[in-house]
Tab-separated table of C-alpha atoms in Angstrom:
chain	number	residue	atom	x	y	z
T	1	UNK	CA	0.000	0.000	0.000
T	2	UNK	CA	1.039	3.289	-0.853
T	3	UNK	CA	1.921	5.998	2.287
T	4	UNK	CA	-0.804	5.928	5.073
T	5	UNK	CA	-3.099	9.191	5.275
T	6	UNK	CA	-5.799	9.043	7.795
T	7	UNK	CA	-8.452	9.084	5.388
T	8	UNK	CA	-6.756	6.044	3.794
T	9	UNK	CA	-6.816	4.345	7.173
T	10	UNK	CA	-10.265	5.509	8.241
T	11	UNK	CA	-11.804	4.184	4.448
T	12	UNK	CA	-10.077	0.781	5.297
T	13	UNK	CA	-12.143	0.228	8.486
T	14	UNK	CA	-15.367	1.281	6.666
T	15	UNK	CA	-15.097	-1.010	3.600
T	16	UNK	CA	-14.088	-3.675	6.331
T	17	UNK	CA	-17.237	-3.185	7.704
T	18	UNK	CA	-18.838	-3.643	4.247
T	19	UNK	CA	-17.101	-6.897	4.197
T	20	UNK	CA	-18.011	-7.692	7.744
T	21	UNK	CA	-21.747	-6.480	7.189
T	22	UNK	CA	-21.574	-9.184	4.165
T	23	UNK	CA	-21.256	-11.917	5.708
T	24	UNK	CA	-23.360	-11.556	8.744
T	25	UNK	CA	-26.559	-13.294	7.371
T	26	UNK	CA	-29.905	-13.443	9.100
T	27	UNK	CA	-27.427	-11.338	12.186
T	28	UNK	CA	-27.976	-8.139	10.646
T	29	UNK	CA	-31.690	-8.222	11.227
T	30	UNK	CA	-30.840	-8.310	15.318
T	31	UNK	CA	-30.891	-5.348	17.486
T	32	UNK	CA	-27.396	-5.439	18.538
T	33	UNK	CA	-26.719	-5.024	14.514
T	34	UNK	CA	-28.247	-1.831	14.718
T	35	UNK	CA	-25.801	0.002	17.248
T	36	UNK	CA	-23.060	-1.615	14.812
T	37	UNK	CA	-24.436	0.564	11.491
T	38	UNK	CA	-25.052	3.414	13.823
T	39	UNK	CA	-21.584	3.077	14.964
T	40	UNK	CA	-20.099	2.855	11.929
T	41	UNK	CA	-21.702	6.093	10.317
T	42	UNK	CA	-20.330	7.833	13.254
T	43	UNK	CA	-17.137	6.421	13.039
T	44	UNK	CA	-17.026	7.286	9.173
T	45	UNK	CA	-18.215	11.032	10.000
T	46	UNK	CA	-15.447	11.690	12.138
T	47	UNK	CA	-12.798	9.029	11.614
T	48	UNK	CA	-9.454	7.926	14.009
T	49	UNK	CA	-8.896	10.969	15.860
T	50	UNK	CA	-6.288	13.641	14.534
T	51	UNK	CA	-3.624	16.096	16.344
T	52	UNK	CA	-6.105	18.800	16.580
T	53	UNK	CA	-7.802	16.365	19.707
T	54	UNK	CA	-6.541	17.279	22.424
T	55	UNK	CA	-5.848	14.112	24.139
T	56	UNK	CA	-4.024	12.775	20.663
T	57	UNK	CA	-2.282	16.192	19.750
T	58	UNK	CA	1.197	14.215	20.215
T	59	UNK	CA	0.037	11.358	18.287
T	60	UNK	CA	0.051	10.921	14.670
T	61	UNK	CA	-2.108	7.761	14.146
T	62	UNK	CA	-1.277	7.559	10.439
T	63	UNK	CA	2.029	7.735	10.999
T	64	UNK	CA	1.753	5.029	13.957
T	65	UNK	CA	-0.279	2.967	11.338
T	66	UNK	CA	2.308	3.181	8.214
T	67	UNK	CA	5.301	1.761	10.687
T	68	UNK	CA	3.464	-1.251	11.679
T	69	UNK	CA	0.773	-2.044	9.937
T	70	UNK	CA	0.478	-4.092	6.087
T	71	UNK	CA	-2.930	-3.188	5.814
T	72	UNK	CA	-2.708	-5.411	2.225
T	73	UNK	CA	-1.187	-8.875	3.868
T	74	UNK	CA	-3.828	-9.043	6.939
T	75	UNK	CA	-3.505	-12.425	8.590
T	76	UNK	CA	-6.810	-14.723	9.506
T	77	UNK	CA	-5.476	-17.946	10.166
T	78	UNK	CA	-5.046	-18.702	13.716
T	79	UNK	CA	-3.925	-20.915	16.332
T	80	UNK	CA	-5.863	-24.265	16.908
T	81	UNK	CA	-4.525	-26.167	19.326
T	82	UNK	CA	-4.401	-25.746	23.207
T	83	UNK	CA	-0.875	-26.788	23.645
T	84	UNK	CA	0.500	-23.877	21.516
T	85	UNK	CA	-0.470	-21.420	24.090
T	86	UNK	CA	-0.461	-23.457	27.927
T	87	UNK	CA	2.936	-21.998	28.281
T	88	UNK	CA	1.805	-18.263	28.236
T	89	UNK	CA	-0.867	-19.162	31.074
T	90	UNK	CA	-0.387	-17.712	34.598
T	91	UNK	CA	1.533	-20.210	36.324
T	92	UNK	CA	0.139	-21.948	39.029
T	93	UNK	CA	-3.252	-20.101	38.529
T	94	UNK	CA	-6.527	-22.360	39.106
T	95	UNK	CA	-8.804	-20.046	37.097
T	96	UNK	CA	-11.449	-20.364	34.468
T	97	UNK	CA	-9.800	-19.799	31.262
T	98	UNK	CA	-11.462	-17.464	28.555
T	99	UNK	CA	-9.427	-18.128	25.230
T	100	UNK	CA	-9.255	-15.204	22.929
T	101	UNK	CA	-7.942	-15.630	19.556
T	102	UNK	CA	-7.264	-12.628	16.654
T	103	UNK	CA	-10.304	-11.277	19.264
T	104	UNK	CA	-12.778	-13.869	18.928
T	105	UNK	CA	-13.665	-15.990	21.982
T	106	UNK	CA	-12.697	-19.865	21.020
T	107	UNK	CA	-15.310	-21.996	22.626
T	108	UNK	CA	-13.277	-25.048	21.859
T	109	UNK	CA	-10.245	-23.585	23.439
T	110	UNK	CA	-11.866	-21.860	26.613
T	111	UNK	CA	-12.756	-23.768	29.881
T	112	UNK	CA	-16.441	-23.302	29.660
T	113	UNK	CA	-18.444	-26.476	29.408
T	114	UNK	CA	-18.186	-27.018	33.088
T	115	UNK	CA	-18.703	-23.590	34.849
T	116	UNK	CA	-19.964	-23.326	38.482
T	117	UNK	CA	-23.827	-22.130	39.257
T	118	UNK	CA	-24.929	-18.325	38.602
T	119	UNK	CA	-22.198	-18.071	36.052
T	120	UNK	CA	-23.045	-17.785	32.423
T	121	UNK	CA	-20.466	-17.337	29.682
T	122	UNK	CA	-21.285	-17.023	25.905
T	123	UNK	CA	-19.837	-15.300	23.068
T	124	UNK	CA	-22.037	-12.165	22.135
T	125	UNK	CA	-22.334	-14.069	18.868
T	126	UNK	CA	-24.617	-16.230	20.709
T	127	UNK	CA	-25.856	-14.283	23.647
T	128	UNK	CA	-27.855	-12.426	21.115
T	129	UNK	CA	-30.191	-15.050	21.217
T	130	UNK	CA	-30.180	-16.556	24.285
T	131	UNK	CA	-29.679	-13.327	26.422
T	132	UNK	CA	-31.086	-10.877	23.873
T	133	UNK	CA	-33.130	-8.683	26.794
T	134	UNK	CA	-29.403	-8.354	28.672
T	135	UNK	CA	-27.955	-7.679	24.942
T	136	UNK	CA	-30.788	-4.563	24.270
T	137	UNK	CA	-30.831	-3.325	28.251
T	138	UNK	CA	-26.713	-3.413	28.587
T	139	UNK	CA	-24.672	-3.328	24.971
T	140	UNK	CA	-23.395	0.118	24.373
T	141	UNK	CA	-26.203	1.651	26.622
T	142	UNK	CA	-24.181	3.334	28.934
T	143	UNK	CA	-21.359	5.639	29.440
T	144	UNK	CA	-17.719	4.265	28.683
T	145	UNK	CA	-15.052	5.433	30.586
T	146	UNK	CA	-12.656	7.181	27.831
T	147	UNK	CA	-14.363	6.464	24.785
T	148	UNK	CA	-13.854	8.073	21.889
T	149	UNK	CA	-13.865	7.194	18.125
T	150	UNK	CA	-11.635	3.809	18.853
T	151	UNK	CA	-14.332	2.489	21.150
T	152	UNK	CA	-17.173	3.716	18.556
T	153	UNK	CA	-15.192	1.246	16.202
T	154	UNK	CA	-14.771	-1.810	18.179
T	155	UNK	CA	-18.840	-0.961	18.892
T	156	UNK	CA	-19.316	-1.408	15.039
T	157	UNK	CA	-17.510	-4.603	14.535
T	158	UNK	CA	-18.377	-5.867	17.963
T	159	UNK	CA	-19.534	-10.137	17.536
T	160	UNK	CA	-16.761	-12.594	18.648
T	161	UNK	CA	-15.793	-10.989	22.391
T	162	UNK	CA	-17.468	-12.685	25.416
T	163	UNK	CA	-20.939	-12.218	27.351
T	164	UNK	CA	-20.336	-12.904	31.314
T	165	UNK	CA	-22.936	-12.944	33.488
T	166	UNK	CA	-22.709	-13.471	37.528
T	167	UNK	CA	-26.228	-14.199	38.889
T	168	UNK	CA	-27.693	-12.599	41.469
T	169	UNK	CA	-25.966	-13.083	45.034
T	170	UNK	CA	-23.540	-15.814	42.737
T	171	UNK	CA	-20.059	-16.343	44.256
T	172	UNK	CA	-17.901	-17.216	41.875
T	173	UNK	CA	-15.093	-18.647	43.707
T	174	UNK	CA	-12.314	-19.287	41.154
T	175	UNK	CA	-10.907	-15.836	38.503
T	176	UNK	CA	-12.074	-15.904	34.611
T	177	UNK	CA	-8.583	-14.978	33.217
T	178	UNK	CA	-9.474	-13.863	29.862
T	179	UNK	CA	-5.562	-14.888	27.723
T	180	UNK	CA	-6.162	-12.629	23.954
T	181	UNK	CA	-4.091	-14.128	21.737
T	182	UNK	CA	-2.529	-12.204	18.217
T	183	UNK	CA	-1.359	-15.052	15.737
T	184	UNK	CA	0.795	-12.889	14.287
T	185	UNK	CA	3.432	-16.490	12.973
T	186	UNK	CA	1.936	-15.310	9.054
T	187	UNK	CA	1.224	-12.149	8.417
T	188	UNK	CA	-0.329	-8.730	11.054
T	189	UNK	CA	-2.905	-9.034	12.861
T	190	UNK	CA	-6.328	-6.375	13.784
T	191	UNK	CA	-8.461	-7.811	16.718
T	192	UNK	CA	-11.080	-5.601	18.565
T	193	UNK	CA	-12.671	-8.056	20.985
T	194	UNK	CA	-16.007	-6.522	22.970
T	195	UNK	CA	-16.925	-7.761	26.130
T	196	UNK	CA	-19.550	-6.777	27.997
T	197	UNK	CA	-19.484	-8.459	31.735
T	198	UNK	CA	-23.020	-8.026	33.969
T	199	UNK	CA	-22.685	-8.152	37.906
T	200	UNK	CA	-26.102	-8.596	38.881
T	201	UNK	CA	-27.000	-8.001	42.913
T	202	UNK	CA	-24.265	-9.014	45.831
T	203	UNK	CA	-22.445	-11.535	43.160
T	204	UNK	CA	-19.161	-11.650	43.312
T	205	UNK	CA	-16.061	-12.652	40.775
T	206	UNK	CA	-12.958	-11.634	39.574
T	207	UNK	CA	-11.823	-11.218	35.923
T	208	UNK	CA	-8.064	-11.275	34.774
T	209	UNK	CA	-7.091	-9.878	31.081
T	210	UNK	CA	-3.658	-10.967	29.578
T	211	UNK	CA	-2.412	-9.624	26.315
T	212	UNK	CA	-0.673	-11.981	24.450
T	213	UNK	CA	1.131	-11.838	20.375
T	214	UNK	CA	2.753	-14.783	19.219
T	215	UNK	CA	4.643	-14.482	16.031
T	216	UNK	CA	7.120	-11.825	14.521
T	217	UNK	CA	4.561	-9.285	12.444
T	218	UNK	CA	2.688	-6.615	14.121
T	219	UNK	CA	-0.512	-6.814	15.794
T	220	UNK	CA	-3.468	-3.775	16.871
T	221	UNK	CA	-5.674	-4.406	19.356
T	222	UNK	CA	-8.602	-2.397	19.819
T	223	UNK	CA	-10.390	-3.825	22.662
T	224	UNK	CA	-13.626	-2.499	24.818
T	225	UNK	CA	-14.769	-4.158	28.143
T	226	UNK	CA	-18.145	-3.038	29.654
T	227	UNK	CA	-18.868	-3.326	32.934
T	228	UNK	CA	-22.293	-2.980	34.530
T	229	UNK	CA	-22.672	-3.520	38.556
């Protein structure tokens, strides 16, 4: 690709979404679908912020992008097999493992067929249908703690993060360490993985997140986690 500009890089995520939009299926009739679009249009109206923000007047994110990113060699595949990443686990940690991989939560790689009572995990893929009233009450309904245009991005391509849920008066005894993973071994890597984690009354848990890129090429990770207690 020729050199960065900021348009360049904010047309990129918008025709992404065009992709992304493409290949959703009967999901783009869903409510959760909608806050993507609306994201998006907001995200294309104002783009990655520039050095005129205030908070980004020191950071040229063109510039950052053009050092580290091949936006024309982007890298899908991705690691399959458990014993490729044990070593990069916490040592010694008995927790319930959340596997994260190029942003998407792996159900076959996450410790989640077994989980304790009051706690529900799911990726938002799925928790669309079977928690749809916590999707439409919680996703992107309230205020996030430093958003800006990044987090109005990861809102628009939000599917393959994880939905937890701690029942009311729950006790979750052991931590969910969520381990995201960039398979960078073939090529750079964009993830933007979108949690949203509901506390309902007096439960109790504890969630770890560890930030992980295997391989040699570059990797961007735009991730949101929303919290409601």
């Amino acid at each position: 690709m020729s050199k960065l500009t900021k348009e360049l890089i904010d047309q990129f995520f918008v025709e992404r979404f065009q992709s992304f939009e493409s290949q959703l299926n009967g999901e783009s009739k869903k409510p959760l679908h909608q806050q993507r679009k609306t994201a998006i249009k907001n995200f294309e109206e104002l783009g990655f912020p520039h050095a005129k923000s205030e908070e980004y007047k020191y950071t040229n994110i063109a510039k950052a992008f053009s050092k580290s990113i091949e936006l024309d060699t982007l890298n899908d595949q991705s690691i399959t097999e458990i014993k490729d990443i044990e070593q990069y686990f916490i040592t010694d940690l008995q927790a319930i493992n959340l596997i994260f991989i190029n942003g998407h939560l792996s159900t076959e790689l996450s410790a989640i067929n077994d989980l304790p009572d009051g706690l529900v995990i799911e990726t938002m893929k799925s928790a669309q249908d079977k928690f749809s009233a916590d999707i439409e009450k919680h996703f992107n309904t309230n205020e996030i703690e430093g958003s800006d245009n990044f987090s109005t991005l990861n809102t628009a391509f939000a599917q393959g993060g994880a939905f937890i849920k701690a029942e009311k008066s729950a006790l979750i005894e052991k931590p969910i360490a969520c381990y995201y993973f960039n398979d960078t071994q073939n090529g750079d890597v964009i993830s933007q993985p979108r949690n949203l984690i509901i506390a309902e009354q007096n439960a109790q848990l504890t969630v770890i997140e560890d930030y992980i890129s295997i391989g040699t090429n570059t990797s961007f990770t735009n991730a949101v986690t929303e919290i409601v207690m």
